[in-house]
Each structure stands twice: as C-alpha cells, then as structure tokens.
Amino acid sequence: MEHTISITEQAERKVTDTKSIPFGKVPTEHMFVAEYKDGEWHNAQVVPLHDLTLSPLALCLHYGQTVFEGMKAFVTEEGKINIFRIDKHHDRFSKSLHRMCMPAVPKKLFIDAIHNLVKLDADWVPREADGSLYIRPFMIATEDRIGVKVSDEFLFMVVCSPAFQYYTKPLKVKVETTYVRAAQGGTGAAKCGGNYGGAFLPTQLAREAGYDQVLWTDSIHHEFIEESGTMNAMFYFDNVLVTPQLSGTILDGVTRDTLLALAREKGIVVEERHISYHELVRAFNEGKRVEAFGAGTAAVVAPIETIAIGHKEYTCYTGADAVMFRLQKELYDIRRGIVPDTHKWNYIIN
Ligand code: COI
C-alpha cells in the first residue's frame, strides 16, 4: 500500500550552535508520526515537533512493547545530505519489531519518512567533519488496556538531534560477571527499550566504581564477552580483529558490520567467535599489544583504554597508529563522500 506523507512546515527556522548541544538533548524542529490501527498504517505526517497525548493505560507504559533504531545523516564534501546505511537499519528495525510482536513498517514508508524529515530539517545537519544528525526512528504500543496483551495500536515516529562525539575520551570498562544483559532465547538481538532499562543498574554500579561502561559476559559461564553498554565490542591483537559472533544475544550492529567489511577489504584477518575474558588476560599477561574498542552508531569507534577483569586493570593500546583508527577514518571518509562508496551504503538526498 502506498502511503502519502503530509508535510506541515514550522514557520520559524532557528538553528543554533549545534556543537555545544549534549548528545540527544535538543531535537530538531520537526518529527514524523504515523498511526497503526485496524491492521494498517494511517496519517503519515511530518509535523512540527510536539508532545504526545497518551492514555495512562497505553500498553507501552506498562509492558515495554517499544522498539527503536539509531542512524545518522552527514553532509558530504559536495554539500549533499547522506543518510548512512538506511537499508540495513530498516532491516534490523524489522527484525526487532517481529521479535516484539509489533507491525512491520514497509521499507518505502520508513525511507520516505526519514527522507522527508531530514530534508525539511536539513539546516540541522552539522557541517563540521565530526558532526552528524542522529536519527531516531521508534515505535510504541498505544492501545489503552491494562491487561497483558499484544497491542492492536501503535505509533511509528522519527525524531532527530544533532550529534557530535558520544564519548569524548577513551573509556574505562569493567567486565561484568554478576549481572547479564541477555540470555539465549531472550531479546538481546532486538533493539527494544527493556534491554537498555535493564542495563542501568549494573552500569550505574560500574560508574560508582570508576568505570564508564560494562563489558557484558554471557549468561551461562559469565566468561564470554558479549557487548558493551551502547556498542558492540571489538579487539585487535595477534594481527586479528576479533569480535563476538552474532549469537542471538547481542545486537547486529550496523557499525560492527561496516567495520568488519572494511577490515576484510584491507586484508585484516577477522574472526567472529567466542572471546573468553581469560584469553584477554593471557594476551595482556604475555605483554601483547591489545586494542579494544566499542562500535556503534552513536559511539562510532570508541577506544577503550582500561579493562578491569576481576580486581585487576589492564591497559589497552590507543596509539594513533592503532588499527581501530584506520577503520574509523575509512568509515568517516565514506560517509562524507571523500572516498568512493563502493558498497552503496550512502543514501543521498538530492
Ligand atoms: C546507537 O548507537 O544508535 C544507540 O542506539 C545507542 C544509544 C544511543 C542508545
């Protein structure tokens, strides 16, 4: 079914100094919203940003039927706007929605919604090389009913906010062996709100202990690395880029996928497999140079300088010649149209 998107433009356009805005704090002037009812999407519109009116009985407020995505738009060297890997984000959104019993958003509706919104708020896409427009598509269950059930009504929305560096310095992380993020058969691979809410307490405890984030381990052995806070986890040692395999408990990160593809192209050996923290301890104890970093849309490449395993802290390599920075530069250059986009990852808004 074709969806017509109506556009209501805000009269006044005032883009301020986007660089000083903390991540996610200031939304752009417009939003996209569509309603799902009677088995169909209705009223797709780009409108001035406004608060929602929601029944206190809305199912999303009680049972966590929510899913979101995070993607970015950039200004290319030629001054065009580029939305990076919109197809892959739609693909992951669809999988998350399926896992959470929520209705699919047709790809055309997803792309048209984001295209029209970003085009209208194009002045908000930072021009600086380290800036981007963070795009947040999301869906919530809106049926008003206290009974535990799959909602029959939903809102699909998109909001945007200018973004610069998510982490401003190399991270100190703690390998978490008490709390778990996800277990086999759970929702670990879905980008649903509950995964993030459940991570708050362990992350807060790690912060109180002096760390920025936790490195999650598996739910059975509490030994194999899963992912970190808001990012996938990657390591480079023994000339190999190693990252946990997509086992159903971690997120299928778009940045993860991008960096692995770029690494393979550069002839770097890539392994997607189990990584025991004992293996990391061995590498550190043998005096090997170990790079560790997070990979995520918001964080991009986030270098890790310290990993706490048990009561010991280990120092990772973060020198300027680190492999992670080579990959990061390649990614930046593709997104900005500085090098050819051979993978067709860029979606250019004309
Ligand atoms: C992202 O990297 O896009 C995320 O969703 C992580 C975080 C901002 C929640």
Coordinates of C-alpha atoms and ligand atoms in Angstrom, one line a residue:
M1 CA 0.0 0.0 0.0
E2 CA 1.3 3.5 -0.9
H3 CA 1.4 6.0 1.9
T4 CA 1.2 9.7 1.2
I5 CA 3.2 11.7 3.7
S6 CA 1.7 15.1 4.5
I7 CA 4.2 17.8 5.5
T8 CA 3.4 20.7 7.8
E9 CA 6.3 23.1 8.0
Q10 CA 7.2 25.2 11.1
A11 CA 7.2 28.8 10.1
E12 CA 10.3 29.9 12.0
R13 CA 13.6 28.1 11.5
K14 CA 16.2 28.8 14.1
V15 CA 19.3 26.6 14.1
T16 CA 21.6 27.4 16.9
D17 CA 25.2 26.4 17.7
T18 CA 24.7 22.6 17.3
K19 CA 28.2 21.7 18.5
S20 CA 27.6 22.8 22.1
I21 CA 24.4 20.6 22.4
P22 CA 24.9 17.5 24.6
F23 CA 24.1 14.2 22.7
G24 CA 20.3 13.8 22.2
K25 CA 19.3 16.9 24.2
V26 CA 17.9 19.2 21.6
P27 CA 15.6 17.8 18.9
T28 CA 15.2 19.4 15.5
E29 CA 12.0 21.3 14.7
H30 CA 10.0 18.5 13.1
M31 CA 9.1 14.9 13.7
F32 CA 7.4 12.1 11.7
V33 CA 4.5 10.3 13.0
A34 CA 2.2 7.6 11.6
E35 CA -0.6 5.7 13.4
Y36 CA -1.3 1.9 13.2
K37 CA -4.9 0.9 13.7
D38 CA -7.2 -1.8 12.2
G39 CA -4.2 -3.6 10.8
E40 CA -2.9 -0.6 8.7
W41 CA -0.7 2.5 8.9
H42 CA -2.6 5.8 8.7
N43 CA -2.0 9.5 8.8
A44 CA 1.7 9.5 7.9
Q45 CA 2.9 13.1 8.5
V46 CA 5.9 15.3 9.0
V47 CA 4.8 17.9 11.5
P48 CA 6.3 20.5 13.9
L49 CA 7.7 18.7 16.9
H50 CA 5.2 18.4 19.7
D51 CA 4.4 16.4 22.8
L52 CA 2.2 13.3 22.6
T53 CA -1.1 12.8 24.2
L54 CA -1.2 9.2 25.5
S55 CA -3.6 7.3 27.7
P56 CA -2.1 6.3 31.1
L57 CA -3.3 2.8 30.1
A58 CA -1.2 2.8 26.9
L59 CA 0.5 -0.7 26.8
C60 CA 4.0 0.7 26.1
L61 CA 4.0 2.3 29.5
H62 CA 3.4 -1.0 31.3
Y63 CA 4.8 -3.9 29.3
G64 CA 7.7 -2.4 27.4
Q65 CA 6.4 -3.0 23.9
T66 CA 8.8 -0.5 22.3
V67 CA 11.5 -0.7 19.6
F68 CA 13.9 1.9 18.3
E69 CA 16.7 2.5 15.8
G70 CA 19.6 4.8 15.7
M71 CA 21.1 6.1 12.5
K72 CA 22.9 9.2 11.2
A73 CA 22.9 11.7 8.4
F74 CA 26.0 13.6 7.3
V75 CA 26.9 16.5 5.0
T76 CA 29.2 15.3 2.2
E77 CA 32.1 17.2 0.8
E78 CA 29.9 18.2 -2.1
G79 CA 27.3 19.7 0.4
K80 CA 24.7 16.9 -0.1
I81 CA 23.0 15.1 2.7
N82 CA 23.8 11.5 3.2
I83 CA 21.9 9.0 5.3
F84 CA 24.2 6.1 6.1
R85 CA 23.1 2.5 5.6
I86 CA 19.3 3.2 5.8
D87 CA 18.6 -0.2 4.3
K88 CA 20.4 -2.1 7.0
H89 CA 18.8 0.0 9.7
H90 CA 15.3 -0.8 8.2
D91 CA 16.3 -4.5 8.1
R92 CA 17.3 -4.5 11.8
F93 CA 14.2 -2.5 12.8
S94 CA 12.0 -5.1 11.1
K95 CA 13.7 -7.9 13.0
S96 CA 13.3 -6.1 16.3
L97 CA 9.6 -5.4 15.5
H98 CA 9.0 -9.0 14.7
R99 CA 10.6 -10.2 18.0
M100 CA 8.4 -7.7 19.9
C101 CA 5.2 -8.6 18.1
M102 CA 4.9 -5.2 16.5
P103 CA 3.7 -4.4 13.0
A104 CA 6.2 -4.1 10.2
V105 CA 6.9 -0.7 8.7
P106 CA 7.1 -1.0 4.9
K107 CA 10.6 -0.1 3.7
K108 CA 9.2 2.7 1.4
L109 CA 7.4 4.3 4.3
F110 CA 10.5 4.0 6.5
I111 CA 12.7 5.6 3.9
D112 CA 10.2 8.3 2.8
A113 CA 9.5 9.2 6.4
I114 CA 13.2 9.8 7.2
H115 CA 14.0 11.3 3.8
N116 CA 11.2 14.0 4.2
L117 CA 12.0 14.7 7.8
V118 CA 15.8 15.1 7.2
K119 CA 15.2 17.2 4.1
L120 CA 13.0 19.6 6.0
D121 CA 15.4 19.8 8.9
A122 CA 18.5 19.8 6.7
D123 CA 19.8 23.0 8.3
W124 CA 20.3 21.0 11.5
V125 CA 22.8 18.5 10.0
P126 CA 26.1 19.8 11.4
R127 CA 28.6 20.9 8.7
E128 CA 31.6 20.1 10.9
A129 CA 33.6 17.0 9.9
D130 CA 32.9 15.3 13.3
G131 CA 29.2 16.2 13.4
S132 CA 26.1 14.3 12.2
L133 CA 22.4 14.3 12.6
Y134 CA 21.3 11.5 14.8
I135 CA 18.0 10.0 13.6
R136 CA 15.8 8.1 16.0
P137 CA 13.0 6.0 14.4
F138 CA 10.9 4.3 17.1
M139 CA 7.6 2.5 17.7
I140 CA 5.4 2.3 20.8
A141 CA 2.3 0.3 21.7
T142 CA -0.5 2.8 22.3
E143 CA -3.6 0.7 22.9
D144 CA -5.2 1.7 26.2
R145 CA -5.6 -1.5 28.1
I146 CA -4.1 -2.7 31.5
G147 CA -4.5 -6.4 30.6
V148 CA -1.2 -8.0 29.4
K149 CA -1.7 -8.4 25.6
V150 CA -0.1 -7.5 22.3
S151 CA -1.3 -4.0 21.4
D152 CA -3.6 -3.5 18.4
E153 CA -2.5 0.1 18.1
F154 CA 0.9 1.7 17.6
L155 CA 2.7 4.9 16.8
F156 CA 5.7 4.9 14.5
M157 CA 7.7 8.1 14.9
V158 CA 11.1 9.6 13.9
V159 CA 12.8 12.4 15.7
C160 CA 16.3 13.8 15.1
S161 CA 19.0 15.6 17.1
P162 CA 22.4 17.0 16.1
A163 CA 25.3 14.8 17.4
F164 CA 29.0 15.1 17.9
Q165 CA 31.2 12.7 19.9
Y166 CA 29.2 10.4 22.1
Y167 CA 32.3 9.6 24.3
T168 CA 34.8 12.4 24.5
K169 CA 37.7 10.4 25.9
P170 CA 38.9 6.7 25.8
L171 CA 36.8 4.5 28.0
K172 CA 37.5 2.6 31.2
V173 CA 35.3 -0.5 31.2
K174 CA 34.6 -3.3 33.6
V175 CA 34.0 -6.9 32.7
E176 CA 30.6 -7.7 34.2
T177 CA 30.3 -11.2 35.7
T178 CA 27.3 -10.8 38.1
Y179 CA 24.6 -9.1 36.0
V180 CA 23.7 -10.2 32.5
R181 CA 22.3 -8.2 29.6
A182 CA 20.7 -11.1 27.7
A183 CA 20.3 -14.9 27.6
Q184 CA 19.8 -17.3 24.7
G185 CA 16.2 -17.1 23.5
G186 CA 15.7 -13.6 25.0
T187 CA 15.5 -10.2 23.4
G188 CA 19.3 -9.4 23.3
A189 CA 19.3 -9.1 19.5
A190 CA 16.3 -6.8 19.4
K191 CA 16.7 -3.0 19.9
C192 CA 13.9 -2.9 22.4
G193 CA 13.7 -0.4 25.3
G194 CA 13.8 -3.0 28.0
N195 CA 17.4 -4.1 27.1
Y196 CA 18.5 -0.6 27.9
G197 CA 16.5 -0.1 31.1
G198 CA 17.8 -3.4 32.4
A199 CA 21.4 -2.2 31.9
F200 CA 21.0 0.9 34.0
L201 CA 21.7 -0.6 37.5
P202 CA 24.9 -2.6 36.5
T203 CA 26.1 0.4 34.6
Q204 CA 25.4 2.8 37.5
L205 CA 27.3 0.4 39.8
A206 CA 30.2 0.3 37.4
R207 CA 30.2 4.1 37.3
E208 CA 30.3 4.3 41.0
A209 CA 33.4 2.0 40.9
G210 CA 35.1 4.5 38.5
Y211 CA 34.2 2.9 35.1
D212 CA 32.4 4.4 32.1
Q213 CA 30.7 1.2 30.9
V214 CA 30.4 -2.5 31.5
L215 CA 31.6 -5.2 29.1
W216 CA 28.8 -7.8 29.3
T217 CA 29.6 -11.5 29.5
D218 CA 27.4 -14.5 28.6
S219 CA 24.5 -15.6 30.9
I220 CA 25.7 -19.2 31.5
H221 CA 29.5 -19.1 32.1
H222 CA 29.8 -15.3 32.8
E223 CA 33.0 -15.5 30.9
F224 CA 32.5 -14.9 27.1
I225 CA 32.4 -11.2 26.1
E226 CA 29.0 -10.1 24.6
E227 CA 28.9 -6.3 24.0
S228 CA 29.4 -3.1 25.9
G229 CA 26.7 -0.6 27.0
T230 CA 25.7 1.1 23.8
M231 CA 28.1 -0.6 21.5
N232 CA 29.4 -3.9 20.1
A233 CA 32.8 -4.9 21.4
M234 CA 35.9 -5.4 19.2
F235 CA 39.5 -6.4 19.9
Y236 CA 42.6 -6.4 17.8
F237 CA 45.6 -8.5 18.9
D238 CA 47.9 -11.1 17.3
N239 CA 47.1 -9.3 14.0
V240 CA 43.5 -10.4 14.2
L241 CA 40.3 -8.3 14.6
V242 CA 38.1 -10.4 16.9
T243 CA 34.5 -9.7 17.9
P244 CA 31.7 -11.8 19.4
Q245 CA 29.7 -13.7 16.8
L246 CA 26.0 -12.9 16.3
S247 CA 24.6 -15.5 18.6
G248 CA 21.1 -14.0 19.2
T249 CA 22.1 -12.4 22.5
I250 CA 23.9 -9.3 21.0
L251 CA 22.9 -6.6 18.7
D252 CA 23.6 -6.9 15.0
G253 CA 25.4 -3.6 15.0
V254 CA 25.4 -1.6 11.7
T255 CA 28.8 -0.1 12.6
R256 CA 30.0 -3.5 13.6
D257 CA 29.0 -4.9 10.2
T258 CA 30.6 -1.8 8.4
L259 CA 33.9 -2.1 10.3
L260 CA 34.2 -5.8 9.7
A261 CA 33.6 -5.3 5.9
L262 CA 36.2 -2.5 5.8
A263 CA 38.7 -4.6 7.8
R264 CA 38.3 -7.6 5.5
E265 CA 38.9 -5.3 2.5
K266 CA 42.1 -4.1 4.0
G267 CA 43.3 -7.7 4.3
I268 CA 42.9 -7.7 8.1
V269 CA 42.0 -11.2 9.4
V270 CA 38.6 -11.0 11.1
E271 CA 37.2 -13.6 13.5
E272 CA 33.6 -13.6 14.7
R273 CA 33.7 -16.0 17.6
H274 CA 33.6 -16.6 21.4
I275 CA 36.1 -14.5 23.3
S276 CA 36.7 -15.6 26.8
Y277 CA 38.0 -12.9 29.2
H278 CA 40.7 -15.4 30.1
E279 CA 42.0 -15.1 26.6
L280 CA 42.3 -11.3 27.1
V281 CA 44.1 -11.8 30.4
R282 CA 46.5 -14.2 28.7
A283 CA 47.2 -11.7 25.9
F284 CA 47.8 -8.8 28.4
N285 CA 50.0 -11.0 30.7
E286 CA 52.1 -12.0 27.7
G287 CA 52.7 -8.3 27.0
K288 CA 50.8 -8.3 23.7
R289 CA 49.5 -5.1 22.3
V290 CA 45.8 -5.3 22.7
E291 CA 43.4 -2.9 21.1
A292 CA 39.8 -2.8 22.5
F293 CA 37.0 -0.6 21.2
G294 CA 33.3 -0.2 21.0
A295 CA 31.5 0.1 17.7
G296 CA 28.1 1.7 17.5
T297 CA 26.1 4.3 15.5
A298 CA 26.2 6.9 18.3
A299 CA 29.7 6.0 19.6
V300 CA 31.2 5.2 16.1
V301 CA 34.6 3.9 17.2
A302 CA 35.1 4.3 20.9
P303 CA 38.6 3.4 22.1
I304 CA 38.9 1.5 25.4
E305 CA 42.0 2.3 27.4
T306 CA 41.4 0.2 30.5
I307 CA 39.6 -3.1 31.0
A308 CA 39.0 -4.2 34.6
I309 CA 38.8 -8.0 34.9
G310 CA 38.2 -9.1 38.5
H311 CA 40.3 -6.9 40.7
K312 CA 43.0 -6.2 38.0
E313 CA 43.1 -3.4 35.5
Y314 CA 44.7 -4.0 32.1
T315 CA 45.8 -1.2 29.7
C316 CA 44.9 -1.4 26.1
Y317 CA 46.7 0.2 23.2
T318 CA 45.2 3.5 22.0
G319 CA 48.2 5.0 20.0
A320 CA 47.5 7.0 16.8
D321 CA 48.6 4.1 14.6
A322 CA 46.0 1.7 16.1
V323 CA 44.0 -0.4 13.6
M324 CA 40.7 0.9 15.0
F325 CA 41.6 4.5 14.0
R326 CA 42.4 3.3 10.4
L327 CA 39.0 1.8 10.2
Q328 CA 37.4 4.8 11.8
K329 CA 39.0 7.1 9.2
E330 CA 37.8 4.9 6.3
L331 CA 34.3 5.0 7.7
Y332 CA 34.3 8.8 8.1
D333 CA 35.6 9.2 4.6
I334 CA 32.9 7.0 3.0
R335 CA 30.1 8.8 4.9
R336 CA 31.4 12.2 3.8
G337 CA 31.8 11.1 0.2
I338 CA 35.6 11.7 0.4
V339 CA 36.3 8.1 -0.9
P340 CA 34.0 6.1 -3.3
D341 CA 31.1 4.4 -1.7
T342 CA 31.7 1.0 -3.3
H343 CA 29.2 -0.8 -1.1
K344 CA 26.3 1.6 -1.8
W345 CA 26.0 2.4 1.9
N346 CA 25.1 6.1 1.2
Y347 CA 21.6 7.3 0.6
I348 CA 22.0 10.8 -0.8
I349 CA 19.1 13.3 -0.5
N350 CA 19.0 15.5 -3.6
Ligands
COI1 C1 23.0 3.9 18.9 O1 24.3 3.8 18.8 O2 22.4 4.4 17.9 C2 22.3 3.6 20.0 O3 21.1 3.3 19.9 C3 23.0 3.6 21.3 C4 22.4 4.5 22.3 C5 22.5 6.0 21.9 C6 21.2 4.1 22.9

